[in-house]
Amino acid sequence: MIKKWFEIITDHRISLYERMFRLVTGICMIALVFTMPMGRTLWNILIMVVYLIAMALIVKFSIRKKCVHTGATIVAILLLTLFPVCFFTAGGFYSGVPEWFVFCFVYVCITLQGRRRNTFFVLCTLETLFCYGMAFYHPELVAQNEQHHAFFDSAFSVIMVGLLTCVLLMFLNRMYEEENALTQKQKKEIEELNRAENHFFSSMSHEIRTPINTIIGLNEIILRENTSEEVAENARNIQGASKLLLSLINDILDISKIKSGKMEIVNVSYETGALFSEIVNMIWIKAKEKGLEFKLQVDSSIPSMLCGDEVRIKQILINLLNNAVKYTSEGSVTLSVRCERQAINRVRVWYSVEDTGQGVKKENIPYIFNAFRRVDEERNRYIEGTGLGLSIVQQLVELMGGEISVNSVYTIGSKFVVMLEQDIVDDRELGTFTLASRTKVHESEAYQQSFEAPDAHILVVDDNDMNLLVVKKLLAETKIQIDTASSGAECLSLTQNYHYDCILMDHLMPEMDGIECLYALRAQPTGLCQNVPVVALTANAGSDNQLLYRKEGFSGYLAKPVSGALLEAAVLSILPKELVHLNENVRQTDIEKDILIFEQAQRRSVLVTTDSVCCFSFVHLPRQCSHKGESMI
Ligand code: ADP
């Protein structure tokens, strides 16, 4: 029986509280059994037997009925009534009962909680004072004990209470240590699980991005060619579907990055007008296609340049605006931006997205920011979505130290307001910004290559033949001479014989990956490309990739799938200027912002004015929160 009891109190499947209740009450009962024969009257022993049976039944029933708190309270009441009775019938001060008052305090402390525990502390104190007072002022109420009985009872009780309290504390200590070890183990398991989940999401994203790269890339080639309207229409639909799939993968990756604490906020200086133009260009056309009016109200006093995470701010606003368009069938979508000065170089910007759509039921509002949770499923059945957008938005806003609020009335409309604090880079006011005054892009414009470089020679390294084909086709119009290598070893053999102006390198390749290949390239004794810029062109879009590739010595990073325009812009910014003939007819768009060519590889014009001859090993231009443009020394 003792073995079974021991097994129960060490069984982690049972709640810690129930195990403590069993332990303390069990020890209390053992103590009562032991003290029973010591110097007590027959009445005294009888009362204790009745109480013991009652306690055993209470423990049994309260555990069976899963009301352990009530069981502990009833046992505490029994002890509170038992000890005074024992006190008066067993000899008062001259017995071992006073020590058991102490045990009563210990029992209450361990088994009761909250206000109930405080109440019982007061009751224990009052009871002790009452018993002592009565015994002092009315000694005739206390049964007289023979001196040697009193001596044995008292000594035995002190030892018993002392020992039992020690045993109790030892057990409790052990239970806490075990719980602690278990918690640590579970924490490690959760961390391990998170790592595995993050790894899974990255590799899943990599695996899906590779075929999407082929689909988007080759589809772009179809769109470039003069095909029939029907084929072009199909190609445009494929493009739309692939981009949707890509945004879904990006959302899942973002959620995984945020969960693992790897989402970084990168503050850069950006032009507010350019940001609004880009967002409006993306959204107003969608609103128009749905027959919605798109309204824009931008505070003209907003500084023209701010410092913030431009990419994430864009992501937040596009998400909210996409939702507004998605969940509105008639009426309008309004984007309003206003600002308030916080300090001389700090501003608070409120971005508000309002729609006249279906709104959210009041009871559903608390759930709309939960990941993977879509509300009003019945009504939204035919509207595509995953329930990830608002969760990402909320977490990004929190990471940036901002606030988000929602005000929605079912069937009337919704208003989402995001507040972000940012530093001012250029204090000049943005001025009037309207739909008409924004910088427009013409998405439907036919493709034109941005430059030609027939004398340039580049190498593309990728283990996937389709990826090699896509890059070759996307850059075909630029007339660049392109060699391909399907492994690190082949790349090294080519660089032994040829000089390239730029190398585009995949990361995850069998046998020798892109990073190993880059190291080997840099250290190749007779190689001709030791100092050639190498850009990572990879589907590996996991956490902190920018940092990784920068640290490993790559000159830039392009995530697959990559569009023709982006690829051209990246290659253009790296190729020596003398090899490039820019196409004068092509308008230079904003695309430069999206390519990630690390500053040490960018060819910037530097004007050196000095009266002494000295050596400049390199010029470092900080990209973060710096004005774009040419540097001057
Ligand atoms: P989803 O991919 O489902 O759009 P979100 O996280 O973006 O996921 O939004 C969560 C839920 O919040 C949506 O399923 C929708 O019910 C509701 N919701 C979000 N924005 C709006 C809006 N502008 N109007 C009405 N309901 C909205």
XYZ file of C-alpha atoms in Angstrom, residues 48 69 97 137 161 207 217 219 228 235 251 258 281 316 389 441 466 486 496 500 552 559 574 591 632:
25
model
C -9.231 10.323 16.916
C -9.730 21.662 -3.163
C -1.366 18.582 21.544
C -8.251 31.248 32.812
C 5.860 16.856 14.429
C 11.466 23.001 -52.459
C 10.517 32.540 -65.313
C 5.962 32.165 -68.177
C -1.735 35.305 -79.457
C 0.160 33.218 -69.269
C 3.393 34.272 -45.257
C 8.345 35.590 -36.095
C -0.070 51.512 -57.663
C 1.559 45.786 -43.434
C -2.333 38.079 -42.931
C 3.976 52.368 -63.133
C 15.555 24.303 -65.264
C 25.652 22.432 -62.693
C 40.404 27.873 -64.000
C 33.886 36.102 -65.674
C 30.147 34.631 -46.105
C 15.743 35.186 -53.841
C 27.590 44.709 -60.817
C 13.332 48.228 -59.240
C 32.151 62.069 -52.030
